[in-house]
């Protein structure tokens, strides 16, 4: 294995496109690459070490679906169970079309729909449902109250008929809380973080921990005024623009008691790699702790989208990929242009963290930077291909 190409790409990326970046790679359960470059604080020229905390944003989704699948393994639910069996407020749902016309949903939201982003939700957080939750919780937005309040809002489409990136995994976190009887953060800590000895991964940060968070930046393209982090994550942004420092916060953590299944974790590659390495090793961590069975991991990265649903799955960096239970999964090497294995899986976050697990090669990667609108369509496919060129 020769990781000089990966190191060179990271140096180039930190020099040209981002204040700094770091990555950790595990192969066969052992660390084979650990590198950081650039700055954690660009203005004050503070070097990035890789020990800083990063807001993982949507990389948190990998932990969320892992937690939910642990309950699945215990027989707590089946994938085609209606969500209302666990959160009754979702029993009777409406659908709003593009013109605002309201009709009753014909099909219930199922647990599978939550995993696969096909439930009919959006990422709109300015709704009456969120305002109701804010009032009911005095602004603390505890997870289950917030999710229950979402049920009062109409869906965007009939459940199961489209793929749409949305708050599905936040609702899934609420379902985990309802089924387990534990706060979502506590369930993840007790069933994932603690068994895998992930001692530097958190849902809510203390003042000291916030001080350890890398400075956060925003890349503003010169040809666009778009600021919505979700739209930017799925876009094909141009490479010319400016970088500006922004506040250390995640706008999708709605309150101090809201455990966001979609964007709630702060961690770093040195710690989060323990989860990805466990998934790459068919559910067993490098310390021997089993968090999922091999069959469940295989199900996680098996494509769940029909040919019709795949027409909605059009992110620029995911050509040739399908979508499993909460993760991208590589299906077609020709279409993707990927050097990776069939079934390579993971997900990325709005501030530039990305994850990868490959059970065929027992390979795992966590890469982090801290720049909202990180230009996934450019760096993610290149990063994946360079990684595989280093090990094969």
Tab-separated table of C-alpha atoms in Angstrom, residues 30-339:
chain	number	residue	atom	x	y	z
A	30	UNK	CA	-5.739	-1.690	11.466
A	31	UNK	CA	-4.900	1.969	10.942
A	32	UNK	CA	-2.861	2.351	7.748
A	33	UNK	CA	-3.199	6.099	7.133
A	34	UNK	CA	-3.654	9.124	9.378
A	35	UNK	CA	-2.944	12.582	8.008
A	36	UNK	CA	-3.934	16.207	8.580
A	37	UNK	CA	-2.984	19.327	6.622
A	38	UNK	CA	-3.926	22.988	6.376
A	39	UNK	CA	-5.456	25.051	9.149
A	40	UNK	CA	-8.110	24.637	11.815
A	41	UNK	CA	-8.236	28.440	12.062
A	42	UNK	CA	-7.330	30.021	8.751
A	43	UNK	CA	-7.236	33.620	9.948
A	44	UNK	CA	-4.882	32.900	12.853
A	45	UNK	CA	-2.858	30.261	10.967
A	46	UNK	CA	-3.504	27.549	13.557
A	47	UNK	CA	-2.401	24.223	12.089
A	48	UNK	CA	-4.953	21.430	11.791
A	49	UNK	CA	-3.878	18.367	13.784
A	50	UNK	CA	-6.810	16.000	13.261
A	51	UNK	CA	-7.598	15.983	16.978
A	52	UNK	CA	-10.159	18.764	16.598
A	53	UNK	CA	-13.875	18.056	16.656
A	54	UNK	CA	-15.935	18.490	13.490
A	55	UNK	CA	-19.681	18.763	12.999
A	56	UNK	CA	-20.338	15.638	10.950
A	57	UNK	CA	-23.754	16.801	9.706
A	58	UNK	CA	-25.218	14.006	7.543
A	59	UNK	CA	-22.411	11.541	8.284
A	60	UNK	CA	-24.395	11.210	11.527
A	61	UNK	CA	-26.981	9.299	9.492
A	62	UNK	CA	-24.700	6.239	9.389
A	63	UNK	CA	-24.841	5.982	13.190
A	64	UNK	CA	-28.610	6.557	13.131
A	65	UNK	CA	-29.387	3.711	10.752
A	66	UNK	CA	-26.940	1.475	12.622
A	67	UNK	CA	-28.793	2.171	15.874
A	68	UNK	CA	-32.175	1.504	14.264
A	69	UNK	CA	-30.919	-1.744	12.732
A	70	UNK	CA	-29.818	-2.931	16.162
A	71	UNK	CA	-33.474	-2.723	17.212
A	72	UNK	CA	-34.436	-4.456	13.976
A	73	UNK	CA	-32.111	-7.346	14.835
A	74	UNK	CA	-33.804	-7.663	18.225
A	75	UNK	CA	-37.188	-8.100	16.574
A	76	UNK	CA	-38.510	-4.745	17.766
A	77	UNK	CA	-39.893	-3.910	14.303
A	78	UNK	CA	-40.025	-5.073	10.695
A	79	UNK	CA	-39.114	-2.842	7.772
A	80	UNK	CA	-42.649	-2.773	6.391
A	81	UNK	CA	-44.275	-1.985	9.729
A	82	UNK	CA	-46.260	1.270	9.655
A	83	UNK	CA	-44.533	4.070	11.528
A	84	UNK	CA	-47.797	4.793	13.370
A	85	UNK	CA	-47.415	1.544	15.303
A	86	UNK	CA	-44.573	3.255	17.178
A	87	UNK	CA	-45.510	6.930	16.844
A	88	UNK	CA	-49.340	6.996	16.588
A	89	UNK	CA	-49.466	10.626	15.415
A	90	UNK	CA	-48.415	9.422	11.946
A	91	UNK	CA	-51.482	7.210	11.447
A	92	UNK	CA	-53.469	9.624	9.251
A	93	UNK	CA	-51.293	11.648	6.884
A	94	UNK	CA	-52.147	14.178	4.207
A	95	UNK	CA	-50.319	15.071	1.009
A	96	UNK	CA	-49.928	18.555	-0.451
A	97	UNK	CA	-49.323	18.850	-4.186
A	98	UNK	CA	-47.377	21.634	-5.879
A	99	UNK	CA	-50.474	23.838	-5.921
A	100	UNK	CA	-51.196	23.334	-2.235
A	101	UNK	CA	-54.122	20.993	-2.771
A	102	UNK	CA	-54.512	18.563	0.140
A	103	UNK	CA	-55.484	14.902	-0.220
A	104	UNK	CA	-55.372	11.969	2.168
A	105	UNK	CA	-52.407	9.602	1.841
A	106	UNK	CA	-53.367	6.167	0.544
A	107	UNK	CA	-50.439	4.344	2.109
A	108	UNK	CA	-48.931	4.567	5.583
A	109	UNK	CA	-45.331	5.634	6.143
A	110	UNK	CA	-43.334	2.492	6.902
A	111	UNK	CA	-40.059	2.026	8.732
A	112	UNK	CA	-38.474	1.127	5.377
A	113	UNK	CA	-39.584	4.483	3.984
A	114	UNK	CA	-37.690	6.240	6.793
A	115	UNK	CA	-34.475	4.326	6.135
A	116	UNK	CA	-34.669	4.878	2.370
A	117	UNK	CA	-35.737	8.556	2.210
A	118	UNK	CA	-39.013	7.645	0.515
A	119	UNK	CA	-41.504	8.673	3.239
A	120	UNK	CA	-42.576	11.981	1.673
A	121	UNK	CA	-40.857	14.385	4.060
A	122	UNK	CA	-38.742	17.397	3.097
A	123	UNK	CA	-36.068	19.464	4.835
A	124	UNK	CA	-38.465	22.359	5.403
A	125	UNK	CA	-38.175	23.387	9.054
A	126	UNK	CA	-40.204	26.583	8.882
A	127	UNK	CA	-43.540	24.827	9.273
A	128	UNK	CA	-46.335	25.197	11.809
A	129	UNK	CA	-45.397	21.783	13.169
A	130	UNK	CA	-41.949	22.999	14.188
A	131	UNK	CA	-43.439	26.159	15.651
A	132	UNK	CA	-45.825	24.037	17.715
A	133	UNK	CA	-42.931	21.912	19.003
A	134	UNK	CA	-41.039	25.034	19.960
A	135	UNK	CA	-43.985	26.266	22.038
A	136	UNK	CA	-44.628	22.889	23.659
A	137	UNK	CA	-40.992	22.489	24.709
A	138	UNK	CA	-40.166	26.122	25.551
A	139	UNK	CA	-37.629	26.109	22.765
A	140	UNK	CA	-35.773	23.001	23.977
A	141	UNK	CA	-37.239	20.903	21.138
A	142	UNK	CA	-36.946	17.484	22.756
A	143	UNK	CA	-36.664	14.850	20.058
A	144	UNK	CA	-39.906	12.914	20.320
A	145	UNK	CA	-42.149	15.959	20.853
A	146	UNK	CA	-40.611	17.591	17.786
A	147	UNK	CA	-41.041	14.477	15.639
A	148	UNK	CA	-44.646	14.013	16.778
A	149	UNK	CA	-45.362	17.630	15.862
A	150	UNK	CA	-44.059	16.961	12.344
A	151	UNK	CA	-46.965	14.565	11.819
A	152	UNK	CA	-49.361	17.514	11.577
A	153	UNK	CA	-47.717	18.651	8.327
A	154	UNK	CA	-48.717	17.270	4.907
A	155	UNK	CA	-46.250	15.084	3.057
A	156	UNK	CA	-44.757	16.056	-0.287
A	157	UNK	CA	-45.780	12.829	-2.031
A	158	UNK	CA	-47.375	9.453	-1.481
A	159	UNK	CA	-45.058	7.349	0.707
A	160	UNK	CA	-42.908	5.002	-1.328
A	161	UNK	CA	-43.360	6.749	-4.686
A	162	UNK	CA	-40.272	8.994	-4.741
A	163	UNK	CA	-36.795	9.335	-3.244
A	164	UNK	CA	-36.240	12.716	-1.600
A	165	UNK	CA	-33.446	13.737	0.754
A	166	UNK	CA	-35.242	14.872	3.872
A	167	UNK	CA	-35.755	14.658	7.624
A	168	UNK	CA	-36.494	10.919	7.332
A	169	UNK	CA	-33.562	9.968	9.543
A	170	UNK	CA	-34.543	12.517	12.165
A	171	UNK	CA	-37.930	10.810	12.276
A	172	UNK	CA	-36.126	7.459	12.404
A	173	UNK	CA	-34.223	8.691	15.477
A	174	UNK	CA	-37.581	9.552	17.031
A	175	UNK	CA	-38.778	6.037	16.277
A	176	UNK	CA	-35.677	4.575	17.934
A	177	UNK	CA	-36.454	6.684	20.993
A	178	UNK	CA	-40.109	5.593	21.029
A	179	UNK	CA	-39.291	1.908	20.580
A	180	UNK	CA	-36.351	1.740	22.982
A	181	UNK	CA	-37.775	4.019	25.660
A	182	UNK	CA	-34.423	5.826	25.841
A	183	UNK	CA	-33.304	9.206	24.618
A	184	UNK	CA	-31.794	8.728	21.195
A	185	UNK	CA	-28.416	10.116	22.294
A	186	UNK	CA	-28.313	7.634	25.187
A	187	UNK	CA	-29.247	4.695	22.989
A	188	UNK	CA	-26.462	5.493	20.515
A	189	UNK	CA	-23.941	6.079	23.292
A	190	UNK	CA	-24.783	2.815	25.060
A	191	UNK	CA	-25.051	0.650	21.939
A	192	UNK	CA	-22.480	2.139	19.541
A	193	UNK	CA	-20.127	4.681	21.104
A	194	UNK	CA	-19.347	2.786	24.306
A	195	UNK	CA	-18.984	-0.723	22.806
A	196	UNK	CA	-16.665	0.606	20.076
A	197	UNK	CA	-14.747	2.804	22.560
A	198	UNK	CA	-15.688	5.965	20.682
A	199	UNK	CA	-14.718	8.434	23.393
A	200	UNK	CA	-14.702	11.582	21.273
A	201	UNK	CA	-18.133	11.487	19.617
A	202	UNK	CA	-21.017	13.559	20.997
A	203	UNK	CA	-24.572	14.731	20.340
A	204	UNK	CA	-24.496	17.861	22.490
A	205	UNK	CA	-21.302	19.730	23.294
A	206	UNK	CA	-20.172	21.289	26.533
A	207	UNK	CA	-18.452	24.669	26.427
A	208	UNK	CA	-15.085	22.919	26.626
A	209	UNK	CA	-15.949	20.538	23.812
A	210	UNK	CA	-17.211	23.399	21.654
A	211	UNK	CA	-13.830	25.044	22.136
A	212	UNK	CA	-12.279	21.914	20.594
A	213	UNK	CA	-14.397	22.251	17.452
A	214	UNK	CA	-12.484	23.311	14.363
A	215	UNK	CA	-13.431	26.761	13.063
A	216	UNK	CA	-16.289	26.421	10.591
A	217	UNK	CA	-16.326	28.072	7.176
A	218	UNK	CA	-18.663	28.546	4.233
A	219	UNK	CA	-17.736	28.403	0.571
A	220	UNK	CA	-19.726	31.007	-1.345
A	221	UNK	CA	-19.706	30.433	-5.123
A	222	UNK	CA	-19.288	33.578	-7.175
A	223	UNK	CA	-22.151	32.564	-9.479
A	224	UNK	CA	-24.780	31.703	-6.841
A	225	UNK	CA	-26.450	33.242	-3.810
A	226	UNK	CA	-27.690	29.855	-2.540
A	227	UNK	CA	-27.112	29.348	1.185
A	228	UNK	CA	-29.339	26.366	2.032
A	229	UNK	CA	-26.920	23.675	3.200
A	230	UNK	CA	-29.041	20.776	1.937
A	231	UNK	CA	-29.426	22.196	-1.573
A	232	UNK	CA	-25.721	22.996	-1.660
A	233	UNK	CA	-24.801	19.459	-0.614
A	234	UNK	CA	-26.615	17.958	-3.589
A	235	UNK	CA	-25.470	20.601	-6.082
A	236	UNK	CA	-22.601	20.695	-8.547
A	237	UNK	CA	-21.072	23.961	-7.321
A	238	UNK	CA	-18.425	25.737	-9.370
A	239	UNK	CA	-14.899	26.007	-8.070
A	240	UNK	CA	-14.593	29.794	-8.085
A	241	UNK	CA	-15.802	31.660	-5.015
A	242	UNK	CA	-14.792	32.869	-1.582
A	243	UNK	CA	-14.376	31.284	1.853
A	244	UNK	CA	-15.732	33.006	4.949
A	245	UNK	CA	-15.815	32.027	8.624
A	246	UNK	CA	-19.216	31.218	10.109
A	247	UNK	CA	-20.544	30.399	13.574
A	248	UNK	CA	-19.762	27.070	15.242
A	249	UNK	CA	-23.264	25.624	15.089
A	250	UNK	CA	-25.473	23.203	13.140
A	251	UNK	CA	-28.796	24.693	12.108
A	252	UNK	CA	-30.476	21.269	12.044
A	253	UNK	CA	-29.954	20.784	15.772
A	254	UNK	CA	-33.149	22.623	16.645
A	255	UNK	CA	-32.752	22.881	20.413
A	256	UNK	CA	-30.720	21.736	23.388
A	257	UNK	CA	-32.805	18.575	23.795
A	258	UNK	CA	-33.065	17.689	20.101
A	259	UNK	CA	-30.992	14.641	19.161
A	260	UNK	CA	-30.745	15.013	15.401
A	261	UNK	CA	-30.607	11.664	13.659
A	262	UNK	CA	-29.677	13.441	10.443
A	263	UNK	CA	-27.014	15.869	11.623
A	264	UNK	CA	-26.416	15.584	15.363
A	265	UNK	CA	-22.917	14.182	15.884
A	266	UNK	CA	-19.657	16.030	16.498
A	267	UNK	CA	-16.598	13.812	16.214
A	268	UNK	CA	-13.381	13.462	14.252
A	269	UNK	CA	-11.908	10.880	11.854
A	270	UNK	CA	-9.799	9.247	14.574
A	271	UNK	CA	-12.959	8.385	16.533
A	272	UNK	CA	-15.687	7.962	13.905
A	273	UNK	CA	-13.471	5.562	11.955
A	274	UNK	CA	-14.215	2.995	14.686
A	275	UNK	CA	-17.837	2.811	13.527
A	276	UNK	CA	-16.914	2.654	9.842
A	277	UNK	CA	-14.259	0.001	10.514
A	278	UNK	CA	-16.862	-2.096	12.344
A	279	UNK	CA	-19.224	-1.851	9.369
A	280	UNK	CA	-16.393	-2.688	6.962
A	281	UNK	CA	-15.697	-5.754	9.123
A	282	UNK	CA	-19.306	-6.957	8.805
A	283	UNK	CA	-20.433	-5.442	12.087
A	284	UNK	CA	-17.554	-6.288	14.430
A	285	UNK	CA	-15.308	-3.545	15.774
A	286	UNK	CA	-11.530	-3.609	15.920
A	287	UNK	CA	-11.834	-4.353	19.650
A	288	UNK	CA	-13.942	-7.447	18.961
A	289	UNK	CA	-17.271	-5.876	19.958
A	290	UNK	CA	-20.131	-6.845	17.643
A	291	UNK	CA	-22.628	-4.068	16.957
A	292	UNK	CA	-24.463	-5.686	14.011
A	293	UNK	CA	-24.563	-9.088	12.361
A	294	UNK	CA	-22.946	-9.564	8.960
A	295	UNK	CA	-26.365	-10.189	7.407
A	296	UNK	CA	-27.649	-6.871	8.696
A	297	UNK	CA	-24.634	-5.005	7.315
A	298	UNK	CA	-25.213	-6.694	3.965
A	299	UNK	CA	-28.853	-5.604	4.052
A	300	UNK	CA	-27.790	-2.054	4.949
A	301	UNK	CA	-25.755	-1.676	1.758
A	302	UNK	CA	-28.134	-3.559	-0.544
A	303	UNK	CA	-29.852	-1.155	-2.936
A	304	UNK	CA	-33.483	-0.577	-1.918
A	305	UNK	CA	-34.550	1.659	-4.812
A	306	UNK	CA	-36.503	0.466	-7.822
A	307	UNK	CA	-35.589	1.677	-11.303
A	308	UNK	CA	-38.325	4.296	-10.970
A	309	UNK	CA	-37.062	5.551	-7.612
A	310	UNK	CA	-33.479	5.641	-8.906
A	311	UNK	CA	-34.555	8.385	-11.331
A	312	UNK	CA	-34.872	10.646	-8.263
A	313	UNK	CA	-31.416	9.701	-6.967
A	314	UNK	CA	-29.431	12.102	-9.121
A	315	UNK	CA	-26.670	13.592	-6.974
A	316	UNK	CA	-23.722	14.433	-9.259
A	317	UNK	CA	-21.135	12.448	-7.280
A	318	UNK	CA	-23.321	9.335	-7.023
A	319	UNK	CA	-23.721	8.208	-10.629
A	320	UNK	CA	-23.777	4.429	-10.671
A	321	UNK	CA	-24.784	4.262	-7.011
A	322	UNK	CA	-28.013	3.117	-5.411
A	323	UNK	CA	-29.342	3.758	-1.930
A	324	UNK	CA	-29.587	1.115	0.759
A	325	UNK	CA	-30.860	1.511	4.309
A	326	UNK	CA	-29.502	5.006	4.798
A	327	UNK	CA	-26.279	4.778	2.783
A	328	UNK	CA	-25.152	5.109	-0.812
A	329	UNK	CA	-24.112	1.779	-2.316
A	330	UNK	CA	-22.034	1.280	-5.446
A	331	UNK	CA	-23.949	-0.702	-8.072
A	332	UNK	CA	-22.410	-0.012	-11.481
A	333	UNK	CA	-18.678	0.502	-11.901
A	334	UNK	CA	-19.061	1.659	-15.506
A	335	UNK	CA	-21.616	4.378	-14.670
A	336	UNK	CA	-19.855	5.480	-11.499
A	337	UNK	CA	-16.328	5.378	-12.886
A	338	UNK	CA	-15.413	4.063	-9.453
A	339	UNK	CA	-12.345	2.002	-8.651
